[in-house]
Amino acid sequence: ALYLAQVQRKTGELQAAKANLLMAANLQPDDATAWGTLADIALQENNIEIALQHLKKASELQPDVTTWRLIEARALKRKGDPETALIVLLAINEAERHQAVILRRIAESYGMLDRSADAAATYAEASDANPTDKDLAYEAGVWFARADQKDKARAYGTRAMRLGHEHAVKLLEKLGK
C-alpha cells in the first residue's frame, strides 16, 4: 500500500494516495513514512493542522529524520509561526544544517522575523565551513547586503565571484565595489 501510494502521489492521484497511505499506516502503525507522507500531502492541500498532527506521529516514530523537520518547518511558516519553525530547523545537527535546502528554510524563517543579519551569519558560517562552495558565499553576501552590512557582503560576494558564481558580479556592482 505504501509503495502504491508513493506512485499515485507522483502521478497526481492524491485521493487514492491518501487512502493507501492510511491503509499502510493502519497495517504498520510504526511506519513513520506513511505518516510523514500524509503530512506532506496535507500541507500540499493547505491543511496545516492535519499536516502537523501527522508530523507529530512521524516525529515520534523517527525523531532524528530531517525530512519530518523540514516539512514541519514549512507547515509552521505557512501557519505564520516562523519562530517555532526556526526552533525546529536549528535543532537539526550542524552538518545537515549546511545543506542548501535547510539553509534556505532557516534564512526564510529569519527573513520572516526581520532578522536578515542572523540569516547572513548562518550562511557565513556554512560558507566558512565550505570555502569552495560558491553558492554559500553568494547567499551569505546577499543576506549581508539585506542586513546593510556592506563590508561583509562585499567579502562574501568577492569570494563567490572568485569561485565563479554567475550573479556575484551583479551583487558587487550593487554594493559599489
JSON list of C-alpha atoms in Angstrom, two decimals:
[
{"chain": "A", "resi": 1, "resn": "ALA", "atom": "CA", "xyz": [0.00, 0.00, 0.00]},
{"chain": "A", "resi": 2, "resn": "LEU", "atom": "CA", "xyz": [2.86, 2.38, 0.82]},
{"chain": "A", "resi": 3, "resn": "TYR", "atom": "CA", "xyz": [4.64, 1.89, -2.49]},
{"chain": "A", "resi": 4, "resn": "LEU", "atom": "CA", "xyz": [1.41, 2.16, -4.44]},
{"chain": "A", "resi": 5, "resn": "ALA", "atom": "CA", "xyz": [0.63, 5.40, -2.59]},
{"chain": "A", "resi": 6, "resn": "GLN", "atom": "CA", "xyz": [4.05, 6.81, -3.50]},
{"chain": "A", "resi": 7, "resn": "VAL", "atom": "CA", "xyz": [3.42, 6.08, -7.18]},
{"chain": "A", "resi": 8, "resn": "GLN", "atom": "CA", "xyz": [-0.10, 7.52, -7.01]},
{"chain": "A", "resi": 9, "resn": "ARG", "atom": "CA", "xyz": [1.23, 10.66, -5.39]},
{"chain": "A", "resi": 10, "resn": "LYS", "atom": "CA", "xyz": [3.78, 11.14, -8.15]},
{"chain": "A", "resi": 11, "resn": "THR", "atom": "CA", "xyz": [1.08, 10.72, -10.78]},
{"chain": "A", "resi": 12, "resn": "GLY", "atom": "CA", "xyz": [-1.17, 13.26, -9.03]},
{"chain": "A", "resi": 13, "resn": "GLU", "atom": "CA", "xyz": [-3.74, 10.81, -7.72]},
{"chain": "A", "resi": 14, "resn": "LEU", "atom": "CA", "xyz": [-3.76, 12.37, -4.25]},
{"chain": "A", "resi": 15, "resn": "GLN", "atom": "CA", "xyz": [-7.06, 10.93, -3.01]},
{"chain": "A", "resi": 16, "resn": "ALA", "atom": "CA", "xyz": [-6.03, 7.38, -3.90]},
{"chain": "A", "resi": 17, "resn": "ALA", "atom": "CA", "xyz": [-2.58, 8.00, -2.43]},
{"chain": "A", "resi": 18, "resn": "LYS", "atom": "CA", "xyz": [-4.10, 9.22, 0.84]},
{"chain": "A", "resi": 19, "resn": "ALA", "atom": "CA", "xyz": [-6.36, 6.17, 1.03]},
{"chain": "A", "resi": 20, "resn": "ASN", "atom": "CA", "xyz": [-3.41, 3.82, 0.51]},
{"chain": "A", "resi": 21, "resn": "LEU", "atom": "CA", "xyz": [-1.25, 5.74, 2.98]},
{"chain": "A", "resi": 22, "resn": "LEU", "atom": "CA", "xyz": [-3.96, 5.44, 5.61]},
{"chain": "A", "resi": 23, "resn": "MET", "atom": "CA", "xyz": [-4.20, 1.73, 4.87]},
{"chain": "A", "resi": 24, "resn": "ALA", "atom": "CA", "xyz": [-0.41, 1.42, 5.19]},
{"chain": "A", "resi": 25, "resn": "ALA", "atom": "CA", "xyz": [-0.47, 3.37, 8.46]},
{"chain": "A", "resi": 26, "resn": "ASN", "atom": "CA", "xyz": [-3.18, 1.08, 9.84]},
{"chain": "A", "resi": 27, "resn": "LEU", "atom": "CA", "xyz": [-1.33, -2.06, 8.73]},
{"chain": "A", "resi": 28, "resn": "GLN", "atom": "CA", "xyz": [2.01, -0.83, 10.08]},
{"chain": "A", "resi": 29, "resn": "PRO", "atom": "CA", "xyz": [1.34, 1.89, 12.66]},
{"chain": "A", "resi": 30, "resn": "ASP", "atom": "CA", "xyz": [5.07, 2.12, 13.44]},
{"chain": "A", "resi": 31, "resn": "ASP", "atom": "CA", "xyz": [5.93, 3.18, 9.88]},
{"chain": "A", "resi": 32, "resn": "ALA", "atom": "CA", "xyz": [6.76, 6.87, 10.01]},
{"chain": "A", "resi": 33, "resn": "THR", "atom": "CA", "xyz": [6.96, 7.15, 6.22]},
{"chain": "A", "resi": 34, "resn": "ALA", "atom": "CA", "xyz": [3.20, 6.77, 5.82]},
{"chain": "A", "resi": 35, "resn": "TRP", "atom": "CA", "xyz": [2.52, 9.45, 8.44]},
{"chain": "A", "resi": 36, "resn": "GLY", "atom": "CA", "xyz": [5.15, 11.81, 7.05]},
{"chain": "A", "resi": 37, "resn": "THR", "atom": "CA", "xyz": [3.88, 11.43, 3.51]},
{"chain": "A", "resi": 38, "resn": "LEU", "atom": "CA", "xyz": [0.32, 12.04, 4.69]},
{"chain": "A", "resi": 39, "resn": "ALA", "atom": "CA", "xyz": [1.59, 15.19, 6.37]},
{"chain": "A", "resi": 40, "resn": "ASP", "atom": "CA", "xyz": [3.29, 16.39, 3.20]},
{"chain": "A", "resi": 41, "resn": "ILE", "atom": "CA", "xyz": [0.12, 15.81, 1.17]},
{"chain": "A", "resi": 42, "resn": "ALA", "atom": "CA", "xyz": [-1.97, 17.63, 3.80]},
{"chain": "A", "resi": 43, "resn": "LEU", "atom": "CA", "xyz": [0.44, 20.56, 3.60]},
{"chain": "A", "resi": 44, "resn": "GLN", "atom": "CA", "xyz": [0.22, 20.49, -0.19]},
{"chain": "A", "resi": 45, "resn": "GLU", "atom": "CA", "xyz": [-3.56, 20.75, 0.21]},
{"chain": "A", "resi": 46, "resn": "ASN", "atom": "CA", "xyz": [-3.07, 23.58, 2.74]},
{"chain": "A", "resi": 47, "resn": "ASN", "atom": "CA", "xyz": [-4.48, 21.54, 5.64]},
{"chain": "A", "resi": 48, "resn": "ILE", "atom": "CA", "xyz": [-1.85, 22.78, 8.06]},
{"chain": "A", "resi": 49, "resn": "GLU", "atom": "CA", "xyz": [-3.33, 21.44, 11.29]},
{"chain": "A", "resi": 50, "resn": "ILE", "atom": "CA", "xyz": [-3.79, 17.97, 9.79]},
{"chain": "A", "resi": 51, "resn": "ALA", "atom": "CA", "xyz": [-0.21, 18.11, 8.48]},
{"chain": "A", "resi": 52, "resn": "LEU", "atom": "CA", "xyz": [1.09, 18.99, 11.94]},
{"chain": "A", "resi": 53, "resn": "GLN", "atom": "CA", "xyz": [-0.87, 16.12, 13.51]},
{"chain": "A", "resi": 54, "resn": "HIS", "atom": "CA", "xyz": [0.59, 13.62, 11.05]},
{"chain": "A", "resi": 55, "resn": "LEU", "atom": "CA", "xyz": [4.07, 15.09, 11.54]},
{"chain": "A", "resi": 56, "resn": "LYS", "atom": "CA", "xyz": [3.78, 14.66, 15.27]},
{"chain": "A", "resi": 57, "resn": "LYS", "atom": "CA", "xyz": [3.20, 10.95, 14.76]},
{"chain": "A", "resi": 58, "resn": "ALA", "atom": "CA", "xyz": [6.04, 10.64, 12.21]},
{"chain": "A", "resi": 59, "resn": "SER", "atom": "CA", "xyz": [8.42, 12.53, 14.51]},
{"chain": "A", "resi": 60, "resn": "GLU", "atom": "CA", "xyz": [7.52, 10.39, 17.49]},
{"chain": "A", "resi": 61, "resn": "LEU", "atom": "CA", "xyz": [8.37, 7.29, 15.47]},
{"chain": "A", "resi": 62, "resn": "GLN", "atom": "CA", "xyz": [11.53, 8.73, 13.88]},
{"chain": "A", "resi": 63, "resn": "PRO", "atom": "CA", "xyz": [12.69, 11.75, 15.90]},
{"chain": "A", "resi": 64, "resn": "ASP", "atom": "CA", "xyz": [16.00, 12.15, 14.06]},
{"chain": "A", "resi": 65, "resn": "VAL", "atom": "CA", "xyz": [14.67, 12.22, 10.49]},
{"chain": "A", "resi": 66, "resn": "THR", "atom": "CA", "xyz": [15.43, 15.60, 8.96]},
{"chain": "A", "resi": 67, "resn": "THR", "atom": "CA", "xyz": [12.69, 15.30, 6.34]},
{"chain": "A", "resi": 68, "resn": "TRP", "atom": "CA", "xyz": [10.00, 15.45, 9.02]},
{"chain": "A", "resi": 69, "resn": "ARG", "atom": "CA", "xyz": [11.60, 18.58, 10.49]},
{"chain": "A", "resi": 70, "resn": "LEU", "atom": "CA", "xyz": [11.68, 20.26, 7.08]},
{"chain": "A", "resi": 71, "resn": "ILE", "atom": "CA", "xyz": [8.02, 19.52, 6.44]},
{"chain": "A", "resi": 72, "resn": "GLU", "atom": "CA", "xyz": [7.13, 20.69, 9.96]},
{"chain": "A", "resi": 73, "resn": "ALA", "atom": "CA", "xyz": [9.04, 23.94, 9.44]},
{"chain": "A", "resi": 74, "resn": "ARG", "atom": "CA", "xyz": [7.22, 24.55, 6.14]},
{"chain": "A", "resi": 75, "resn": "ALA", "atom": "CA", "xyz": [3.88, 23.95, 7.88]},
{"chain": "A", "resi": 76, "resn": "LEU", "atom": "CA", "xyz": [4.75, 26.26, 10.75]},
{"chain": "A", "resi": 77, "resn": "LYS", "atom": "CA", "xyz": [5.90, 29.01, 8.41]},
{"chain": "A", "resi": 78, "resn": "ARG", "atom": "CA", "xyz": [2.71, 28.69, 6.39]},
{"chain": "A", "resi": 79, "resn": "LYS", "atom": "CA", "xyz": [0.77, 28.88, 9.65]},
{"chain": "A", "resi": 80, "resn": "GLY", "atom": "CA", "xyz": [2.56, 32.18, 10.35]},
{"chain": "A", "resi": 81, "resn": "ASP", "atom": "CA", "xyz": [4.87, 30.87, 13.05]},
{"chain": "A", "resi": 82, "resn": "PRO", "atom": "CA", "xyz": [8.41, 31.34, 11.71]},
{"chain": "A", "resi": 83, "resn": "GLU", "atom": "CA", "xyz": [9.85, 31.48, 15.21]},
{"chain": "A", "resi": 84, "resn": "THR", "atom": "CA", "xyz": [8.80, 27.90, 16.01]},
{"chain": "A", "resi": 85, "resn": "ALA", "atom": "CA", "xyz": [9.85, 26.84, 12.51]},
{"chain": "A", "resi": 86, "resn": "LEU", "atom": "CA", "xyz": [13.28, 28.25, 13.26]},
{"chain": "A", "resi": 87, "resn": "ILE", "atom": "CA", "xyz": [13.48, 26.31, 16.54]},
{"chain": "A", "resi": 88, "resn": "VAL", "atom": "CA", "xyz": [12.64, 23.11, 14.65]},
{"chain": "A", "resi": 89, "resn": "LEU", "atom": "CA", "xyz": [15.28, 23.81, 11.98]},
{"chain": "A", "resi": 90, "resn": "LEU", "atom": "CA", "xyz": [18.03, 24.84, 14.38]},
{"chain": "A", "resi": 91, "resn": "ALA", "atom": "CA", "xyz": [17.60, 21.52, 16.20]},
{"chain": "A", "resi": 92, "resn": "ILE", "atom": "CA", "xyz": [18.96, 19.76, 13.10]},
{"chain": "A", "resi": 93, "resn": "ASN", "atom": "CA", "xyz": [22.59, 18.74, 13.56]},
{"chain": "A", "resi": 94, "resn": "GLU", "atom": "CA", "xyz": [25.17, 21.19, 12.24]},
{"chain": "A", "resi": 95, "resn": "ALA", "atom": "CA", "xyz": [26.46, 19.02, 9.41]},
{"chain": "A", "resi": 96, "resn": "GLU", "atom": "CA", "xyz": [22.96, 18.69, 7.95]},
{"chain": "A", "resi": 97, "resn": "ARG", "atom": "CA", "xyz": [22.13, 22.36, 8.60]},
{"chain": "A", "resi": 98, "resn": "HIS", "atom": "CA", "xyz": [24.72, 23.28, 5.98]},
{"chain": "A", "resi": 99, "resn": "GLN", "atom": "CA", "xyz": [22.68, 21.59, 3.24]},
{"chain": "A", "resi": 100, "resn": "ALA", "atom": "CA", "xyz": [21.25, 24.09, 0.76]},
{"chain": "A", "resi": 101, "resn": "VAL", "atom": "CA", "xyz": [17.57, 23.28, 1.33]},
{"chain": "A", "resi": 102, "resn": "ILE", "atom": "CA", "xyz": [17.90, 23.55, 5.11]},
{"chain": "A", "resi": 103, "resn": "LEU", "atom": "CA", "xyz": [19.91, 26.78, 4.96]},
{"chain": "A", "resi": 104, "resn": "ARG", "atom": "CA", "xyz": [17.28, 28.25, 2.66]},
{"chain": "A", "resi": 105, "resn": "ARG", "atom": "CA", "xyz": [14.47, 27.37, 5.10]},
{"chain": "A", "resi": 106, "resn": "ILE", "atom": "CA", "xyz": [16.44, 28.81, 8.04]},
{"chain": "A", "resi": 107, "resn": "ALA", "atom": "CA", "xyz": [17.14, 32.02, 6.13]},
{"chain": "A", "resi": 108, "resn": "GLU", "atom": "CA", "xyz": [13.47, 32.31, 5.09]},
{"chain": "A", "resi": 109, "resn": "SER", "atom": "CA", "xyz": [12.41, 31.97, 8.72]},
{"chain": "A", "resi": 110, "resn": "TYR", "atom": "CA", "xyz": [14.91, 34.61, 9.83]},
{"chain": "A", "resi": 111, "resn": "GLY", "atom": "CA", "xyz": [13.70, 36.81, 6.98]},
{"chain": "A", "resi": 112, "resn": "MET", "atom": "CA", "xyz": [10.08, 36.47, 8.12]},
{"chain": "A", "resi": 113, "resn": "LEU", "atom": "CA", "xyz": [11.24, 37.59, 11.56]},
{"chain": "A", "resi": 114, "resn": "ASP", "atom": "CA", "xyz": [13.11, 40.57, 10.04]},
{"chain": "A", "resi": 115, "resn": "ARG", "atom": "CA", "xyz": [16.43, 39.10, 11.17]},
{"chain": "A", "resi": 116, "resn": "SER", "atom": "CA", "xyz": [18.49, 39.35, 7.99]},
{"chain": "A", "resi": 117, "resn": "ALA", "atom": "CA", "xyz": [21.74, 39.62, 9.94]},
{"chain": "A", "resi": 118, "resn": "ASP", "atom": "CA", "xyz": [21.09, 36.23, 11.54]},
{"chain": "A", "resi": 119, "resn": "ALA", "atom": "CA", "xyz": [20.34, 34.70, 8.14]},
{"chain": "A", "resi": 120, "resn": "ALA", "atom": "CA", "xyz": [23.58, 36.19, 6.84]},
{"chain": "A", "resi": 121, "resn": "ALA", "atom": "CA", "xyz": [25.54, 34.82, 9.80]},
{"chain": "A", "resi": 122, "resn": "THR", "atom": "CA", "xyz": [24.06, 31.37, 9.19]},
{"chain": "A", "resi": 123, "resn": "TYR", "atom": "CA", "xyz": [25.15, 31.41, 5.55]},
{"chain": "A", "resi": 124, "resn": "ALA", "atom": "CA", "xyz": [28.55, 32.87, 6.50]},
{"chain": "A", "resi": 125, "resn": "GLU", "atom": "CA", "xyz": [29.14, 30.03, 8.96]},
{"chain": "A", "resi": 126, "resn": "ALA", "atom": "CA", "xyz": [28.27, 27.48, 6.29]},
{"chain": "A", "resi": 127, "resn": "SER", "atom": "CA", "xyz": [30.42, 29.27, 3.72]},
{"chain": "A", "resi": 128, "resn": "ASP", "atom": "CA", "xyz": [33.39, 29.42, 6.09]},
{"chain": "A", "resi": 129, "resn": "ALA", "atom": "CA", "xyz": [33.00, 25.68, 6.75]},
{"chain": "A", "resi": 130, "resn": "ASN", "atom": "CA", "xyz": [32.84, 25.06, 2.96]},
{"chain": "A", "resi": 131, "resn": "PRO", "atom": "CA", "xyz": [35.07, 27.81, 1.48]},
{"chain": "A", "resi": 132, "resn": "THR", "atom": "CA", "xyz": [34.96, 26.41, -2.06]},
{"chain": "A", "resi": 133, "resn": "ASP", "atom": "CA", "xyz": [31.15, 26.49, -2.30]},
{"chain": "A", "resi": 134, "resn": "LYS", "atom": "CA", "xyz": [30.28, 29.46, -4.50]},
{"chain": "A", "resi": 135, "resn": "ASP", "atom": "CA", "xyz": [26.54, 29.31, -3.74]},
{"chain": "A", "resi": 136, "resn": "LEU", "atom": "CA", "xyz": [27.03, 29.54, 0.03]},
{"chain": "A", "resi": 137, "resn": "ALA", "atom": "CA", "xyz": [29.38, 32.51, -0.38]},
{"chain": "A", "resi": 138, "resn": "TYR", "atom": "CA", "xyz": [26.91, 34.24, -2.69]},
{"chain": "A", "resi": 139, "resn": "GLU", "atom": "CA", "xyz": [23.94, 33.71, -0.37]},
{"chain": "A", "resi": 140, "resn": "ALA", "atom": "CA", "xyz": [25.98, 35.00, 2.58]},
{"chain": "A", "resi": 141, "resn": "GLY", "atom": "CA", "xyz": [26.76, 38.11, 0.53]},
{"chain": "A", "resi": 142, "resn": "VAL", "atom": "CA", "xyz": [23.11, 38.60, -0.44]},
{"chain": "A", "resi": 143, "resn": "TRP", "atom": "CA", "xyz": [21.90, 38.29, 3.14]},
{"chain": "A", "resi": 144, "resn": "PHE", "atom": "CA", "xyz": [24.63, 40.60, 4.47]},
{"chain": "A", "resi": 145, "resn": "ALA", "atom": "CA", "xyz": [23.54, 43.14, 1.83]},
{"chain": "A", "resi": 146, "resn": "ARG", "atom": "CA", "xyz": [19.93, 42.83, 3.07]},
{"chain": "A", "resi": 147, "resn": "ALA", "atom": "CA", "xyz": [21.20, 43.36, 6.61]},
{"chain": "A", "resi": 148, "resn": "ASP", "atom": "CA", "xyz": [23.01, 46.51, 5.40]},
{"chain": "A", "resi": 149, "resn": "GLN", "atom": "CA", "xyz": [26.42, 45.08, 6.32]},
{"chain": "A", "resi": 150, "resn": "LYS", "atom": "CA", "xyz": [28.13, 46.10, 3.11]},
{"chain": "A", "resi": 151, "resn": "ASP", "atom": "CA", "xyz": [31.71, 45.20, 4.05]},
{"chain": "A", "resi": 152, "resn": "LYS", "atom": "CA", "xyz": [30.76, 41.62, 4.87]},
{"chain": "A", "resi": 153, "resn": "ALA", "atom": "CA", "xyz": [28.51, 41.49, 1.81]},
{"chain": "A", "resi": 154, "resn": "ARG", "atom": "CA", "xyz": [31.46, 42.56, -0.35]},
{"chain": "A", "resi": 155, "resn": "ALA", "atom": "CA", "xyz": [33.76, 39.99, 1.25]},
{"chain": "A", "resi": 156, "resn": "TYR", "atom": "CA", "xyz": [31.41, 37.09, 0.59]},
{"chain": "A", "resi": 157, "resn": "GLY", "atom": "CA", "xyz": [30.40, 38.48, -2.79]},
{"chain": "A", "resi": 158, "resn": "THR", "atom": "CA", "xyz": [34.07, 38.64, -3.75]},
{"chain": "A", "resi": 159, "resn": "ARG", "atom": "CA", "xyz": [34.58, 35.05, -2.60]},
{"chain": "A", "resi": 160, "resn": "ALA", "atom": "CA", "xyz": [31.59, 33.98, -4.68]},
{"chain": "A", "resi": 161, "resn": "MET", "atom": "CA", "xyz": [32.93, 35.86, -7.71]},
{"chain": "A", "resi": 162, "resn": "ARG", "atom": "CA", "xyz": [36.37, 34.26, -7.39]},
{"chain": "A", "resi": 163, "resn": "LEU", "atom": "CA", "xyz": [34.69, 30.86, -7.19]},
{"chain": "A", "resi": 164, "resn": "GLY", "atom": "CA", "xyz": [32.76, 31.62, -10.38]},
{"chain": "A", "resi": 165, "resn": "HIS", "atom": "CA", "xyz": [29.22, 32.37, -9.19]},
{"chain": "A", "resi": 166, "resn": "GLU", "atom": "CA", "xyz": [27.30, 33.82, -12.12]},
{"chain": "A", "resi": 167, "resn": "HIS", "atom": "CA", "xyz": [25.47, 36.54, -10.13]},
{"chain": "A", "resi": 168, "resn": "ALA", "atom": "CA", "xyz": [28.28, 37.63, -7.82]},
{"chain": "A", "resi": 169, "resn": "VAL", "atom": "CA", "xyz": [29.49, 40.43, -10.12]},
{"chain": "A", "resi": 170, "resn": "LYS", "atom": "CA", "xyz": [25.98, 41.98, -10.11]},
{"chain": "A", "resi": 171, "resn": "LEU", "atom": "CA", "xyz": [25.88, 41.77, -6.32]},
{"chain": "A", "resi": 172, "resn": "LEU", "atom": "CA", "xyz": [29.23, 43.53, -6.07]},
{"chain": "A", "resi": 173, "resn": "GLU", "atom": "CA", "xyz": [28.13, 46.20, -8.55]},
{"chain": "A", "resi": 174, "resn": "LYS", "atom": "CA", "xyz": [25.02, 46.89, -6.44]},
{"chain": "A", "resi": 175, "resn": "LEU", "atom": "CA", "xyz": [27.23, 47.23, -3.38]},
{"chain": "A", "resi": 176, "resn": "GLY", "atom": "CA", "xyz": [29.56, 49.62, -5.17]},
{"chain": "A", "resi": 177, "resn": "LYS", "atom": "CA", "xyz": [32.76, 47.56, -5.25]}
]
